[in-house]
CSV table of C-alpha atoms in Angstrom, one decimal:
chain,number,residue,atom,x,y,z
B,1,UNK,CA,0.5,98.3,87.1
B,2,UNK,CA,-0.9,100.9,89.4
B,3,UNK,CA,-1.6,103.5,86.7
B,4,UNK,CA,-4.5,101.4,85.4
B,5,UNK,CA,-6.5,102.6,88.3
B,6,UNK,CA,-6.5,106.2,87.2
B,7,UNK,CA,-9.9,106.1,85.6
B,8,UNK,CA,-12.2,103.9,83.5
B,9,UNK,CA,-11.1,105.5,80.3
B,10,UNK,CA,-7.5,104.9,81.0
B,11,UNK,CA,-8.1,101.4,82.0
B,12,UNK,CA,-10.0,100.8,78.8
B,13,UNK,CA,-7.2,102.2,76.7
B,14,UNK,CA,-4.5,100.1,78.4
B,15,UNK,CA,-6.7,97.0,77.9
B,16,UNK,CA,-7.3,97.7,74.2
B,17,UNK,CA,-5.6,95.1,72.0
B,18,UNK,CA,-4.5,97.7,69.4
B,19,UNK,CA,-2.9,99.8,72.2
B,20,UNK,CA,-1.2,96.7,73.6
B,21,UNK,CA,0.2,95.7,70.2
B,22,UNK,CA,1.5,99.2,69.6
B,23,UNK,CA,3.1,99.3,73.0
B,24,UNK,CA,4.7,95.9,72.3
B,25,UNK,CA,6.0,97.0,69.0
B,26,UNK,CA,7.8,100.0,70.6
B,27,UNK,CA,9.0,98.0,73.6
B,28,UNK,CA,10.7,95.4,71.4
B,29,UNK,CA,12.8,98.1,69.8
B,30,UNK,CA,14.2,99.2,73.1
B,31,UNK,CA,17.2,97.6,75.0
B,32,UNK,CA,16.2,94.8,77.3
B,33,UNK,CA,15.7,95.4,81.0
B,34,UNK,CA,16.9,93.2,83.9
B,35,UNK,CA,14.7,91.2,86.2
B,36,UNK,CA,16.0,89.4,89.3
B,37,UNK,CA,14.5,86.2,90.7
B,38,UNK,CA,15.4,85.9,94.4
B,39,UNK,CA,16.9,82.6,95.4
B,40,UNK,CA,15.9,80.7,98.6
B,41,UNK,CA,18.2,81.9,101.4
B,42,UNK,CA,18.4,80.1,104.7
B,43,UNK,CA,18.1,82.5,107.7
B,44,UNK,CA,18.4,82.2,111.4
B,45,UNK,CA,15.1,82.8,113.2
B,46,UNK,CA,15.6,82.1,117.0
B,47,UNK,CA,17.8,79.1,116.2
B,48,UNK,CA,15.2,77.8,113.6
B,49,UNK,CA,16.0,77.5,109.9
B,50,UNK,CA,13.4,78.9,107.5
B,51,UNK,CA,13.2,79.8,103.8
B,52,UNK,CA,12.8,83.2,102.3
B,53,UNK,CA,9.2,83.1,100.9
B,54,UNK,CA,10.3,84.8,97.7
B,55,UNK,CA,7.1,86.6,97.2
B,56,UNK,CA,8.5,89.2,94.8
B,57,UNK,CA,10.5,89.7,91.7
B,58,UNK,CA,12.8,92.7,91.3
B,59,UNK,CA,13.0,94.9,88.2
B,60,UNK,CA,16.2,97.0,87.9
B,61,UNK,CA,15.6,100.6,86.9
B,62,UNK,CA,18.3,103.3,87.2
B,63,UNK,CA,20.4,101.4,89.7
B,64,UNK,CA,17.4,100.6,92.0
B,65,UNK,CA,15.5,97.4,92.4
B,66,UNK,CA,11.7,97.8,92.4
B,67,UNK,CA,9.8,94.8,93.9
B,68,UNK,CA,7.0,93.2,91.8
B,69,UNK,CA,4.7,91.0,93.8
B,70,UNK,CA,4.0,87.5,92.5
B,71,UNK,CA,1.2,86.6,94.9
B,72,UNK,CA,-1.2,86.2,91.9
B,73,UNK,CA,0.7,83.1,90.9
B,74,UNK,CA,-0.6,81.3,94.1
B,75,UNK,CA,2.7,79.6,94.6
B,76,UNK,CA,3.0,77.7,97.9
B,77,UNK,CA,6.7,77.1,97.5
B,78,UNK,CA,9.7,78.2,95.5
B,79,UNK,CA,9.7,78.8,91.8
B,80,UNK,CA,12.1,79.2,88.9
B,81,UNK,CA,11.9,81.5,85.9
B,82,UNK,CA,12.7,79.3,82.9
B,83,UNK,CA,12.1,81.7,80.0
B,84,UNK,CA,11.0,85.2,78.9
B,85,UNK,CA,9.3,86.2,75.7
B,86,UNK,CA,7.4,89.4,74.6
B,87,UNK,CA,7.2,90.6,78.3
B,88,UNK,CA,5.9,87.2,79.5
B,89,UNK,CA,7.7,85.0,82.0
B,90,UNK,CA,7.5,81.2,82.0
B,91,UNK,CA,7.6,80.2,85.6
B,92,UNK,CA,7.9,76.6,87.1
B,93,UNK,CA,6.9,75.9,90.7
B,94,UNK,CA,9.0,73.5,92.6
B,95,UNK,CA,6.3,72.6,95.1
B,96,UNK,CA,6.8,69.0,96.0
B,97,UNK,CA,3.1,68.5,96.6
B,98,UNK,CA,2.3,69.5,93.0
B,99,UNK,CA,5.3,68.6,90.9
B,100,UNK,CA,6.4,71.2,88.3
B,101,UNK,CA,3.2,73.2,87.6
B,102,UNK,CA,4.0,75.8,84.9
B,103,UNK,CA,2.6,79.3,84.6
B,104,UNK,CA,2.8,82.1,82.1
B,105,UNK,CA,3.0,85.4,84.0
B,106,UNK,CA,3.2,89.1,83.1
B,107,UNK,CA,4.9,90.8,86.1
B,108,UNK,CA,3.8,94.2,84.9
B,109,UNK,CA,0.1,93.5,84.6
B,110,UNK,CA,0.3,90.7,87.2
B,111,UNK,CA,-1.9,88.4,85.2
B,112,UNK,CA,-1.1,84.7,84.8
B,113,UNK,CA,-2.4,81.4,83.4
B,114,UNK,CA,-1.5,77.9,84.2
B,115,UNK,CA,-0.5,75.3,81.6
B,116,UNK,CA,-1.8,71.8,81.4
B,117,UNK,CA,0.1,69.4,83.7
B,118,UNK,CA,2.8,67.2,82.5
B,119,UNK,CA,2.4,63.4,82.8
B,120,UNK,CA,3.7,62.2,86.2
B,121,UNK,CA,5.8,59.5,84.3
B,122,UNK,CA,8.1,62.3,83.3
B,123,UNK,CA,9.2,62.8,86.9
B,124,UNK,CA,10.1,59.1,87.5
B,125,UNK,CA,13.8,58.4,87.9
B,126,UNK,CA,14.7,61.8,86.4
B,127,UNK,CA,18.1,63.4,86.6
B,128,UNK,CA,17.3,67.0,85.9
B,129,UNK,CA,15.0,69.3,84.0
B,130,UNK,CA,15.3,72.4,81.8
B,131,UNK,CA,12.6,74.4,79.9
B,132,UNK,CA,12.3,76.7,77.0
B,133,UNK,CA,9.7,79.3,76.1
B,134,UNK,CA,9.4,81.0,72.8
B,135,UNK,CA,7.1,82.4,70.1
B,136,UNK,CA,6.6,80.8,66.7
B,137,UNK,CA,6.7,83.7,64.2
B,138,UNK,CA,5.3,81.6,61.4
B,139,UNK,CA,2.2,80.1,63.1
B,140,UNK,CA,1.9,83.0,65.6
B,141,UNK,CA,1.8,80.7,68.6
B,142,UNK,CA,3.7,80.4,71.9
B,143,UNK,CA,5.4,77.1,72.7
B,144,UNK,CA,6.9,75.6,75.9
B,145,UNK,CA,9.4,72.7,75.8
B,146,UNK,CA,10.4,70.6,78.8
B,147,UNK,CA,13.6,68.6,78.5
B,148,UNK,CA,14.6,66.0,81.1
B,149,UNK,CA,17.0,63.2,81.6
B,150,UNK,CA,15.8,59.8,82.7
B,151,UNK,CA,17.9,56.8,83.8
B,152,UNK,CA,17.0,53.2,84.0
B,153,UNK,CA,16.4,51.7,87.5
B,154,UNK,CA,19.6,49.6,87.3
B,155,UNK,CA,21.6,52.7,86.4
B,156,UNK,CA,20.8,54.6,89.6
B,157,UNK,CA,23.9,53.7,91.6
B,158,UNK,CA,26.3,54.1,88.7
B,159,UNK,CA,24.9,57.5,87.8
B,160,UNK,CA,25.0,59.1,91.3
B,161,UNK,CA,28.3,57.5,92.3
B,162,UNK,CA,29.9,58.8,89.1
B,163,UNK,CA,31.8,55.6,88.8
B,164,UNK,CA,34.4,55.8,86.1
B,165,UNK,CA,34.1,52.0,85.5
B,166,UNK,CA,30.4,52.4,84.7
B,167,UNK,CA,29.9,55.8,82.9
B,168,UNK,CA,26.2,56.5,82.7
B,169,UNK,CA,24.5,59.2,80.6
B,170,UNK,CA,20.8,59.1,81.3
B,171,UNK,CA,18.6,59.4,78.2
B,172,UNK,CA,17.6,62.9,77.2
B,173,UNK,CA,13.9,63.1,76.5
B,174,UNK,CA,11.4,65.9,76.0
B,175,UNK,CA,7.8,67.0,75.8
B,176,UNK,CA,6.4,70.1,74.1
B,177,UNK,CA,3.1,72.0,74.0
B,178,UNK,CA,1.9,74.8,71.8
B,179,UNK,CA,-0.8,77.4,72.2
B,180,UNK,CA,-4.2,75.7,71.6
B,181,UNK,CA,-3.2,72.3,72.8
B,182,UNK,CA,-4.5,70.7,76.1
B,183,UNK,CA,-1.7,68.1,76.5
B,184,UNK,CA,2.0,67.7,76.1
B,185,UNK,CA,3.5,65.8,73.1
B,186,UNK,CA,6.7,63.7,73.2
B,187,UNK,CA,9.7,64.7,71.2
B,188,UNK,CA,12.7,62.4,70.6
B,189,UNK,CA,16.1,63.9,71.2
B,190,UNK,CA,18.9,62.7,68.8
B,191,UNK,CA,21.7,63.7,71.3
B,192,UNK,CA,22.2,63.9,75.0
B,193,UNK,CA,22.3,67.5,76.2
B,194,UNK,CA,24.5,69.0,78.9
B,195,UNK,CA,23.3,69.2,82.5
B,196,UNK,CA,25.1,70.5,85.6
B,197,UNK,CA,24.3,68.3,88.6
B,198,UNK,CA,20.5,68.3,88.9
B,199,UNK,CA,20.0,71.5,86.8
B,200,UNK,CA,20.9,72.1,83.2
B,201,UNK,CA,22.4,75.0,81.4
B,202,UNK,CA,19.8,77.5,80.5
B,203,UNK,CA,18.0,76.9,77.3
B,204,UNK,CA,18.8,79.6,74.7
B,205,UNK,CA,15.9,80.7,72.4
B,206,UNK,CA,17.3,82.5,69.4
B,207,UNK,CA,16.5,82.9,65.7
B,208,UNK,CA,13.3,80.9,66.1
B,209,UNK,CA,15.0,77.8,67.7
B,210,UNK,CA,15.7,76.4,71.1
B,211,UNK,CA,19.5,75.7,71.7
B,212,UNK,CA,21.3,73.4,74.1
B,213,UNK,CA,24.9,72.3,74.5
B,214,UNK,CA,25.5,68.7,73.4
B,215,UNK,CA,26.8,66.5,76.2
B,216,UNK,CA,30.4,65.4,75.6
B,217,UNK,CA,30.4,62.7,78.3
B,218,UNK,CA,31.0,59.3,76.8
B,219,UNK,CA,31.9,60.8,73.4
B,220,UNK,CA,35.5,60.6,72.3
B,221,UNK,CA,35.1,63.2,69.6
B,222,UNK,CA,32.7,64.7,67.1
B,223,UNK,CA,32.0,68.1,65.5
B,224,UNK,CA,28.5,68.5,67.0
B,225,UNK,CA,28.5,70.9,69.9
B,226,UNK,CA,25.0,72.6,69.8
B,227,UNK,CA,21.6,71.0,69.4
B,228,UNK,CA,18.9,73.2,68.0
B,229,UNK,CA,15.1,72.6,67.8
B,230,UNK,CA,13.2,74.7,65.3
B,231,UNK,CA,10.2,76.1,67.1
B,232,UNK,CA,8.0,76.0,63.9
B,233,UNK,CA,8.8,72.7,62.3
B,234,UNK,CA,9.9,71.0,65.6
B,235,UNK,CA,12.8,69.4,63.8
B,236,UNK,CA,16.3,69.1,65.3
B,237,UNK,CA,19.6,70.0,63.7
B,238,UNK,CA,23.1,70.0,65.1
B,239,UNK,CA,25.5,72.9,64.8
B,240,UNK,CA,29.0,71.5,63.9
B,241,UNK,CA,32.4,72.9,64.4
B,242,UNK,CA,35.5,71.7,62.5
B,243,UNK,CA,38.4,70.2,64.4
B,244,UNK,CA,40.4,73.4,63.8
B,245,UNK,CA,38.2,75.1,66.3
B,246,UNK,CA,39.8,74.1,69.6
B,247,UNK,CA,37.1,74.4,72.3
B,248,UNK,CA,37.1,73.1,75.8
B,249,UNK,CA,34.6,70.2,76.5
B,250,UNK,CA,32.5,72.0,79.1
B,251,UNK,CA,31.1,75.4,78.3
B,252,UNK,CA,28.1,77.5,79.0
B,253,UNK,CA,25.9,78.5,76.1
B,254,UNK,CA,24.4,82.1,76.2
B,255,UNK,CA,22.7,84.7,74.1
B,256,UNK,CA,25.5,87.2,73.5
B,257,UNK,CA,24.2,90.4,71.9
B,258,UNK,CA,21.9,88.5,69.6
B,259,UNK,CA,24.3,85.6,68.7
B,260,UNK,CA,25.0,82.3,70.3
B,261,UNK,CA,28.2,82.1,72.3
B,262,UNK,CA,30.2,79.7,74.4
B,263,UNK,CA,31.7,80.9,77.7
B,264,UNK,CA,34.6,79.4,79.7
B,265,UNK,CA,35.2,81.0,83.1
B,266,UNK,CA,38.6,81.0,84.9
B,267,UNK,CA,37.8,82.0,88.4
B,268,UNK,CA,41.3,82.0,89.7
B,269,UNK,CA,42.6,83.8,86.6
B,270,UNK,CA,39.9,86.4,87.0
B,271,UNK,CA,38.6,86.3,83.4
B,272,UNK,CA,36.1,84.5,81.1
B,273,UNK,CA,36.7,83.7,77.5
B,274,UNK,CA,33.7,84.1,75.2
B,275,UNK,CA,33.5,82.5,71.8
B,276,UNK,CA,30.8,84.3,69.8
B,277,UNK,CA,29.4,82.3,66.9
B,278,UNK,CA,29.1,84.4,63.8
B,279,UNK,CA,27.5,83.1,60.6
B,280,UNK,CA,28.4,84.7,57.3
B,281,UNK,CA,27.4,83.8,53.8
B,282,UNK,CA,30.8,84.7,52.5
B,283,UNK,CA,33.1,82.8,55.0
B,284,UNK,CA,30.6,80.5,56.7
B,285,UNK,CA,30.7,79.9,60.5
B,286,UNK,CA,33.4,81.6,62.5
B,287,UNK,CA,34.2,82.3,66.2
B,288,UNK,CA,35.1,85.7,67.5
B,289,UNK,CA,36.9,85.6,70.9
B,290,UNK,CA,36.2,88.1,73.6
B,291,UNK,CA,37.6,88.3,77.1
B,292,UNK,CA,35.6,89.5,80.2
B,293,UNK,CA,37.7,90.3,83.2
B,294,UNK,CA,36.0,90.2,86.6
B,295,UNK,CA,36.5,90.9,90.2
B,296,UNK,CA,38.2,88.0,91.9
B,297,UNK,CA,37.5,88.7,95.6
B,298,UNK,CA,35.5,90.7,98.1
B,299,UNK,CA,36.5,91.3,101.7
B,300,UNK,CA,39.3,88.8,101.3
B,301,UNK,CA,37.0,86.0,100.1
B,302,UNK,CA,37.3,84.5,96.6
B,303,UNK,CA,34.3,85.1,94.4
B,304,UNK,CA,33.0,82.0,92.7
B,305,UNK,CA,31.3,81.1,90.6
B,306,UNK,CA,31.2,83.8,87.9
B,307,UNK,CA,28.5,83.8,85.2
B,308,UNK,CA,28.8,86.0,82.1
B,309,UNK,CA,25.3,87.2,81.2
B,310,UNK,CA,25.8,89.2,78.1
B,311,UNK,CA,27.1,92.4,76.4
B,312,UNK,CA,25.4,95.7,76.9
B,313,UNK,CA,24.5,98.1,74.1
B,314,UNK,CA,27.5,100.3,75.0
B,315,UNK,CA,30.0,97.4,74.6
B,316,UNK,CA,30.4,96.6,78.3
B,317,UNK,CA,30.0,93.1,79.7
B,318,UNK,CA,27.6,92.2,82.4
B,319,UNK,CA,28.3,89.3,84.7
B,320,UNK,CA,27.0,87.8,88.0
B,321,UNK,CA,29.3,87.0,90.9
B,322,UNK,CA,28.5,84.8,93.9
B,323,UNK,CA,30.2,85.1,97.3
B,324,UNK,CA,29.9,82.3,99.9
B,325,UNK,CA,30.4,83.1,103.6
B,326,UNK,CA,30.4,80.7,106.5
B,327,UNK,CA,27.9,81.7,109.2
B,328,UNK,CA,29.1,80.3,112.4
B,329,UNK,CA,26.0,80.9,114.4
B,330,UNK,CA,23.9,78.6,112.1
B,331,UNK,CA,26.7,76.4,110.9
B,332,UNK,CA,25.8,77.1,107.3
B,333,UNK,CA,27.2,78.7,104.2
B,334,UNK,CA,25.3,81.8,103.1
B,335,UNK,CA,25.3,82.9,99.5
B,336,UNK,CA,25.4,86.5,98.3
B,337,UNK,CA,25.1,87.6,94.7
B,338,UNK,CA,26.2,90.8,92.9
B,339,UNK,CA,26.1,92.0,89.4
B,340,UNK,CA,29.4,93.2,87.8
B,341,UNK,CA,30.4,95.3,84.8
B,342,UNK,CA,33.5,95.0,82.7
B,343,UNK,CA,34.5,98.0,80.5
B,344,UNK,CA,36.9,96.7,77.8
B,345,UNK,CA,38.2,100.1,76.7
B,346,UNK,CA,39.3,100.9,80.2
B,347,UNK,CA,40.0,97.3,81.3
B,348,UNK,CA,37.9,98.2,84.3
B,349,UNK,CA,35.8,95.7,86.2
B,350,UNK,CA,33.7,96.4,89.3
B,351,UNK,CA,30.8,95.1,91.3
B,352,UNK,CA,27.6,97.1,91.1
B,353,UNK,CA,25.6,98.6,94.0
B,354,UNK,CA,21.9,97.9,93.6
B,355,UNK,CA,19.7,99.4,96.3
B,356,UNK,CA,16.9,97.1,97.4
B,357,UNK,CA,18.3,94.0,95.7
B,358,UNK,CA,17.7,90.6,97.2
B,359,UNK,CA,20.7,88.9,98.9
B,360,UNK,CA,20.8,86.0,96.4
B,361,UNK,CA,19.2,85.9,93.0
B,362,UNK,CA,19.2,84.7,89.4
B,363,UNK,CA,19.3,87.2,86.6
B,364,UNK,CA,17.1,87.4,83.5
B,365,UNK,CA,16.7,89.7,80.5
B,366,UNK,CA,13.1,91.1,80.2
B,367,UNK,CA,11.0,93.4,78.1
B,368,UNK,CA,8.2,95.1,80.1
B,369,UNK,CA,5.0,95.0,78.0
B,370,UNK,CA,1.2,94.9,78.5
B,371,UNK,CA,0.7,91.6,76.7
B,372,UNK,CA,-2.0,89.6,78.6
B,373,UNK,CA,-1.3,85.9,79.4
B,374,UNK,CA,-5.1,85.4,79.3
B,375,UNK,CA,-5.0,86.0,75.5
B,376,UNK,CA,-2.9,82.9,75.2
B,377,UNK,CA,-4.9,79.7,74.8
B,378,UNK,CA,-3.7,76.7,76.7
B,379,UNK,CA,-6.9,74.9,77.5
B,380,UNK,CA,-7.1,72.2,80.2
B,381,UNK,CA,-8.1,68.7,79.2
B,382,UNK,CA,-11.8,68.6,78.3
B,383,UNK,CA,-12.1,72.4,77.9
B,384,UNK,CA,-13.2,73.9,74.6
B,385,UNK,CA,-10.5,75.8,72.8
B,386,UNK,CA,-11.3,79.5,73.3
B,387,UNK,CA,-9.2,82.6,73.4
B,388,UNK,CA,-10.3,85.0,76.1
B,389,UNK,CA,-8.9,88.1,77.7
B,390,UNK,CA,-7.4,91.1,76.1
B,391,UNK,CA,-4.5,91.7,73.7
B,392,UNK,CA,-3.9,90.1,70.4
B,393,UNK,CA,-0.8,88.1,69.9
B,394,UNK,CA,2.1,89.8,68.2
B,395,UNK,CA,1.8,89.8,64.4
B,396,UNK,CA,5.0,91.6,63.4
B,397,UNK,CA,7.1,90.0,60.7
B,398,UNK,CA,10.4,91.0,62.3
B,399,UNK,CA,13.0,89.2,64.3
B,400,UNK,CA,12.3,88.2,67.9
B,401,UNK,CA,13.4,90.5,70.7
B,402,UNK,CA,16.2,88.0,71.5
B,403,UNK,CA,18.2,89.5,68.6
B,404,UNK,CA,18.7,92.8,70.5
B,405,UNK,CA,21.7,93.7,72.5
B,406,UNK,CA,20.9,92.5,76.0
B,407,UNK,CA,20.1,95.7,77.9
B,408,UNK,CA,21.3,99.2,78.1
B,409,UNK,CA,23.7,100.0,80.9
B,410,UNK,CA,21.3,100.4,83.9
B,411,UNK,CA,23.0,103.3,85.6
B,412,UNK,CA,24.9,101.2,88.2
B,413,UNK,CA,27.2,102.8,90.7
B,414,UNK,CA,30.5,101.3,91.5
């Protein structure tokens, strides 16, 4: 944040805990912003292949992408954003020399802390990871959960060959850590959760709980479709749907304008069906069906996959479209990503022009704040528990920011 360098008085004000809490309170009442995480893209450099160093994130503002350096993270390799809460990003490095170190980072203040390392045993014979990051409103503490699937050694061939004669669903396991702890604790999952290839669906943190789609592989039937972990009690409960709700087996789970929703995308048909889960004391749980139409091709090439991201505060839908193009010179397929908008009232769908955006990216909702990661206490093993830095944790007794409509229309041009 460059404005902190104006003068000592201004720096002191923006570092004051009361000012930070006041700014956070106002920021959480505003529509969410969008932040882009660049994806590693292969490029041709004098017939040599190299990876984009991905040394910046990109914040969308009025149709433009402003780069935010991430050099303070000291990442030697690629990284993934795995969660956002109160203006803080939970970032996992994929450095093979230091498996899965986790950092909490504020891209506005550019401050970060590293979490205690997860036991190396977690990474043995694993078949994918996913993470969740949230704030416990009752105990006023941040928590991070790591979910992974682990198979037995004798199951390796059957799992990767996808042999129908030997269906294998690796065991779903997890570890969790809360603010003030120096080591991760094991949690036992009552269901297998859904993973795509070596990466899972995104964890959805909503209403004080982490949510995942329950894996249907190997299950003939059952009303359970969503598994929830209460962030405060750390107890699981399943969200059931009666047989009268006819849902496809494989669906994405998203935060849709402050409610859980399933998404099924029909790329060829050019639309996505969204089942928004609505809870009512009068009629119980119900599903509201929405349709998001999207652009199907660009320059004669079919756009796939399509990912619905959410509904804007003005009722429009935001989605991400990926375009794959064969680059003959380097004999590789190159991926390009675009954001798209669908306006239901006009039945109009178009891809957005974003100046300065990376070629390939992942999209996340984000609230810019001044909250300091250094005020969060994740001591290393052997360190004395001590809160340092500036900015008190949020003490408001209101709903989390994840209840808000995901972002205002960011002035895109078609």
